[in-house]
């Protein structure tokens, strides 16, 4: 097994991780990014991105990530396409392991992201970015005046639905039970929204459409009745799973598994910083994740200034 020591190891290659790489590299810290076996994070499943500043014309999610990756590499970030499977943050230097190597690190930036939960339908994945979305703020703009459905009954679903109702002609929330999990305040707002309606006790069994969404099949879970309903888009808003499994017992996290930080980037372990959706369940935007990556990198740099072991 290869063993190496690095100033900064960054776990994750979405906008947070790659921005952290760019800043650390330009600070002369020779950072290493573990990209995961699939690099790029959630943007790799996004079609047109119109809200990332600096691109006059829409850029696809994969193109945007390729630009960030090339930029990070050009300024000197080492990229390793491997999954981090284990960390030891109780020893110092910290230890980060993948199936093929073990690396010690003077500081770590966790930017491992969060995965939107899926309905696990073949048609959902086939039409992802073609009418199926997980992000109203990202994609709502493309559905002005359209008829939309949102799946879910929690805070995210109602926030997405009320956001979308400002743009769409109508929004139908499809929920598997007859009671919402969302906060009372969000429920009140949703129930008083004239463009919003609900289908209760129901599951989406298929998203229909060849090249883009034209509707969904919905099954009533109490009666078994199935019907096809026309929609121009489907927003799946059934929660997120932050990628924090390998940090359990070492980094503080909330009941939903999101990492907890003070001063935005500092975890409970000195020298371990956090950036992006693995902490932030509020904004979840590429631009906010990138900003987080910058902050974590600057904080790691400040931390390393006090370390006599930094390798230049
Ligand atoms: P959540 O609270 O876990 O709600 C997920 C919703 O999706 C639930 O209604 C659940 O149904 C439904 N669901 C889960 N899996 C499903 C499936 N396979 N098929 C159909 N429906 C499914 O997730 P969240 O709404 O993302 O919220 C996560 C956390 O972030 C919560 O603590 C929330 O309070 C917080 N949050 C807060 C705000 C805010 O304060 N403004 C905004 C967003 C999120 P059941 O109800 O039947 O389980």
JSON list of C-alpha atoms and ligand atoms in Angstrom, two decimals, residues 117-120 151-159 174-183 186 202-204 221 236-241 254-256 258 281-282 284, ligand 1:
[
{"chain": "A", "resi": 117, "resn": "UNK", "atom": "CA", "xyz": [-33.23, 10.28, -2.38]},
{"chain": "A", "resi": 118, "resn": "UNK", "atom": "CA", "xyz": [-34.73, 8.65, -5.45]},
{"chain": "A", "resi": 119, "resn": "UNK", "atom": "CA", "xyz": [-38.00, 6.90, -6.11]},
{"chain": "A", "resi": 120, "resn": "UNK", "atom": "CA", "xyz": [-35.86, 4.19, -7.71]},
{"chain": "A", "resi": 151, "resn": "UNK", "atom": "CA", "xyz": [-43.40, 14.07, -4.62]},
{"chain": "A", "resi": 152, "resn": "UNK", "atom": "CA", "xyz": [-42.94, 14.15, -0.85]},
{"chain": "A", "resi": 153, "resn": "UNK", "atom": "CA", "xyz": [-44.55, 15.37, 2.34]},
{"chain": "A", "resi": 154, "resn": "UNK", "atom": "CA", "xyz": [-41.69, 16.96, 4.30]},
{"chain": "A", "resi": 155, "resn": "UNK", "atom": "CA", "xyz": [-40.28, 20.48, 4.58]},
{"chain": "A", "resi": 156, "resn": "UNK", "atom": "CA", "xyz": [-38.30, 20.12, 1.35]},
{"chain": "A", "resi": 157, "resn": "UNK", "atom": "CA", "xyz": [-41.36, 19.05, -0.65]},
{"chain": "A", "resi": 158, "resn": "UNK", "atom": "CA", "xyz": [-43.49, 21.96, 0.56]},
{"chain": "A", "resi": 159, "resn": "UNK", "atom": "CA", "xyz": [-40.68, 24.47, 0.10]},
{"chain": "A", "resi": 174, "resn": "UNK", "atom": "CA", "xyz": [-48.23, 13.70, -4.37]},
{"chain": "A", "resi": 175, "resn": "UNK", "atom": "CA", "xyz": [-47.71, 12.19, -0.94]},
{"chain": "A", "resi": 176, "resn": "UNK", "atom": "CA", "xyz": [-47.73, 8.56, 0.16]},
{"chain": "A", "resi": 177, "resn": "UNK", "atom": "CA", "xyz": [-49.72, 9.21, 3.36]},
{"chain": "A", "resi": 178, "resn": "UNK", "atom": "CA", "xyz": [-52.69, 11.42, 4.30]},
{"chain": "A", "resi": 179, "resn": "UNK", "atom": "CA", "xyz": [-50.68, 13.64, 6.67]},
{"chain": "A", "resi": 180, "resn": "UNK", "atom": "CA", "xyz": [-47.70, 15.84, 6.00]},
{"chain": "A", "resi": 181, "resn": "UNK", "atom": "CA", "xyz": [-44.44, 15.67, 7.90]},
{"chain": "A", "resi": 182, "resn": "UNK", "atom": "CA", "xyz": [-43.61, 19.33, 7.09]},
{"chain": "A", "resi": 183, "resn": "UNK", "atom": "CA", "xyz": [-43.68, 22.09, 9.71]},
{"chain": "A", "resi": 186, "resn": "UNK", "atom": "CA", "xyz": [-45.01, 25.46, 5.70]},
{"chain": "A", "resi": 202, "resn": "UNK", "atom": "CA", "xyz": [-50.46, 7.81, -3.39]},
{"chain": "A", "resi": 203, "resn": "UNK", "atom": "CA", "xyz": [-47.19, 6.73, -4.95]},
{"chain": "A", "resi": 204, "resn": "UNK", "atom": "CA", "xyz": [-45.73, 7.59, -8.33]},
{"chain": "A", "resi": 221, "resn": "UNK", "atom": "CA", "xyz": [-52.00, 2.94, -1.88]},
{"chain": "A", "resi": 236, "resn": "UNK", "atom": "CA", "xyz": [-38.74, 14.47, -6.46]},
{"chain": "A", "resi": 237, "resn": "UNK", "atom": "CA", "xyz": [-38.39, 16.03, -3.01]},
{"chain": "A", "resi": 238, "resn": "UNK", "atom": "CA", "xyz": [-38.26, 13.10, -0.62]},
{"chain": "A", "resi": 239, "resn": "UNK", "atom": "CA", "xyz": [-35.16, 14.14, 1.28]},
{"chain": "A", "resi": 240, "resn": "UNK", "atom": "CA", "xyz": [-31.39, 13.85, 1.01]},
{"chain": "A", "resi": 241, "resn": "UNK", "atom": "CA", "xyz": [-28.82, 11.47, 2.44]},
{"chain": "A", "resi": 254, "resn": "UNK", "atom": "CA", "xyz": [-27.20, 16.05, 13.52]},
{"chain": "A", "resi": 255, "resn": "UNK", "atom": "CA", "xyz": [-30.05, 13.55, 13.67]},
{"chain": "A", "resi": 256, "resn": "UNK", "atom": "CA", "xyz": [-30.23, 13.49, 9.84]},
{"chain": "A", "resi": 258, "resn": "UNK", "atom": "CA", "xyz": [-25.42, 16.29, 8.36]},
{"chain": "A", "resi": 281, "resn": "UNK", "atom": "CA", "xyz": [-29.21, 21.42, 3.92]},
{"chain": "A", "resi": 282, "resn": "UNK", "atom": "CA", "xyz": [-30.57, 24.93, 3.56]},
{"chain": "A", "resi": 284, "resn": "UNK", "atom": "CA", "xyz": [-27.77, 23.32, -1.62]},
{"chain": "B", "resi": 1, "resn": "LIG", "atom": "P1", "xyz": [-37.89, 14.35, 5.34]},
{"chain": "B", "resi": 1, "resn": "LIG", "atom": "O1", "xyz": [-38.32, 15.19, 6.47]},
{"chain": "B", "resi": 1, "resn": "LIG", "atom": "O2", "xyz": [-37.22, 13.04, 5.60]},
{"chain": "B", "resi": 1, "resn": "LIG", "atom": "O3", "xyz": [-39.20, 14.11, 4.46]},
{"chain": "B", "resi": 1, "resn": "LIG", "atom": "C1", "xyz": [-39.17, 13.25, 3.36]},
{"chain": "B", "resi": 1, "resn": "LIG", "atom": "C2", "xyz": [-40.59, 13.11, 2.83]},
{"chain": "B", "resi": 1, "resn": "LIG", "atom": "O4", "xyz": [-40.57, 12.30, 1.67]},
{"chain": "B", "resi": 1, "resn": "LIG", "atom": "C3", "xyz": [-41.54, 12.46, 3.83]},
{"chain": "B", "resi": 1, "resn": "LIG", "atom": "O5", "xyz": [-42.81, 13.06, 3.75]},
{"chain": "B", "resi": 1, "resn": "LIG", "atom": "C4", "xyz": [-41.59, 11.01, 3.35]},
{"chain": "B", "resi": 1, "resn": "LIG", "atom": "O6", "xyz": [-42.84, 10.39, 3.56]},
{"chain": "B", "resi": 1, "resn": "LIG", "atom": "C5", "xyz": [-41.39, 11.15, 1.87]},
{"chain": "B", "resi": 1, "resn": "LIG", "atom": "N1", "xyz": [-40.70, 9.99, 1.30]},
{"chain": "B", "resi": 1, "resn": "LIG", "atom": "C6", "xyz": [-39.51, 9.45, 1.72]},
{"chain": "B", "resi": 1, "resn": "LIG", "atom": "N2", "xyz": [-39.17, 8.42, 0.93]},
{"chain": "B", "resi": 1, "resn": "LIG", "atom": "C7", "xyz": [-40.17, 8.30, 0.01]},
{"chain": "B", "resi": 1, "resn": "LIG", "atom": "C8", "xyz": [-40.37, 7.44, -1.09]},
{"chain": "B", "resi": 1, "resn": "LIG", "atom": "N3", "xyz": [-39.51, 6.47, -1.40]},
{"chain": "B", "resi": 1, "resn": "LIG", "atom": "N4", "xyz": [-41.49, 7.61, -1.82]},
{"chain": "B", "resi": 1, "resn": "LIG", "atom": "C9", "xyz": [-42.37, 8.59, -1.54]},
{"chain": "B", "resi": 1, "resn": "LIG", "atom": "N5", "xyz": [-42.22, 9.46, -0.51]},
{"chain": "B", "resi": 1, "resn": "LIG", "atom": "C10", "xyz": [-41.11, 9.31, 0.24]},
{"chain": "B", "resi": 1, "resn": "LIG", "atom": "O7", "xyz": [-36.89, 15.12, 4.33]},
{"chain": "B", "resi": 1, "resn": "LIG", "atom": "P2", "xyz": [-36.80, 16.69, 4.03]},
{"chain": "B", "resi": 1, "resn": "LIG", "atom": "O8", "xyz": [-38.13, 17.24, 3.75]},
{"chain": "B", "resi": 1, "resn": "LIG", "atom": "O9", "xyz": [-35.75, 16.84, 2.99]},
{"chain": "B", "resi": 1, "resn": "LIG", "atom": "O10", "xyz": [-36.24, 17.29, 5.38]},
{"chain": "B", "resi": 1, "resn": "LIG", "atom": "C11", "xyz": [-35.00, 16.81, 5.95]},
{"chain": "B", "resi": 1, "resn": "LIG", "atom": "C12", "xyz": [-34.64, 17.65, 7.18]},
{"chain": "B", "resi": 1, "resn": "LIG", "atom": "O11", "xyz": [-34.29, 18.97, 6.77]},
{"chain": "B", "resi": 1, "resn": "LIG", "atom": "C13", "xyz": [-35.81, 17.78, 8.16]},
{"chain": "B", "resi": 1, "resn": "LIG", "atom": "O12", "xyz": [-35.33, 17.78, 9.46]},
{"chain": "B", "resi": 1, "resn": "LIG", "atom": "C14", "xyz": [-36.39, 19.11, 7.80]},
{"chain": "B", "resi": 1, "resn": "LIG", "atom": "O13", "xyz": [-37.07, 19.72, 8.89]},
{"chain": "B", "resi": 1, "resn": "LIG", "atom": "C15", "xyz": [-35.14, 19.90, 7.40]},
{"chain": "B", "resi": 1, "resn": "LIG", "atom": "N6", "xyz": [-35.51, 20.98, 6.45]},
{"chain": "B", "resi": 1, "resn": "LIG", "atom": "C16", "xyz": [-35.89, 22.17, 6.96]},
{"chain": "B", "resi": 1, "resn": "LIG", "atom": "C17", "xyz": [-36.29, 23.19, 6.12]},
{"chain": "B", "resi": 1, "resn": "LIG", "atom": "C18", "xyz": [-36.71, 24.48, 6.72]},
{"chain": "B", "resi": 1, "resn": "LIG", "atom": "O14", "xyz": [-36.68, 24.60, 7.94]},
{"chain": "B", "resi": 1, "resn": "LIG", "atom": "N7", "xyz": [-37.13, 25.46, 5.94]},
{"chain": "B", "resi": 1, "resn": "LIG", "atom": "C19", "xyz": [-36.31, 22.99, 4.74]},
{"chain": "B", "resi": 1, "resn": "LIG", "atom": "C20", "xyz": [-35.91, 21.75, 4.24]},
{"chain": "B", "resi": 1, "resn": "LIG", "atom": "C21", "xyz": [-35.54, 20.74, 5.10]},
{"chain": "B", "resi": 1, "resn": "LIG", "atom": "P3", "xyz": [-43.34, 10.05, 5.05]},
{"chain": "B", "resi": 1, "resn": "LIG", "atom": "O15", "xyz": [-43.80, 11.36, 5.64]},
{"chain": "B", "resi": 1, "resn": "LIG", "atom": "O16", "xyz": [-44.44, 9.08, 4.82]},
{"chain": "B", "resi": 1, "resn": "LIG", "atom": "O17", "xyz": [-42.16, 9.46, 5.76]}
]
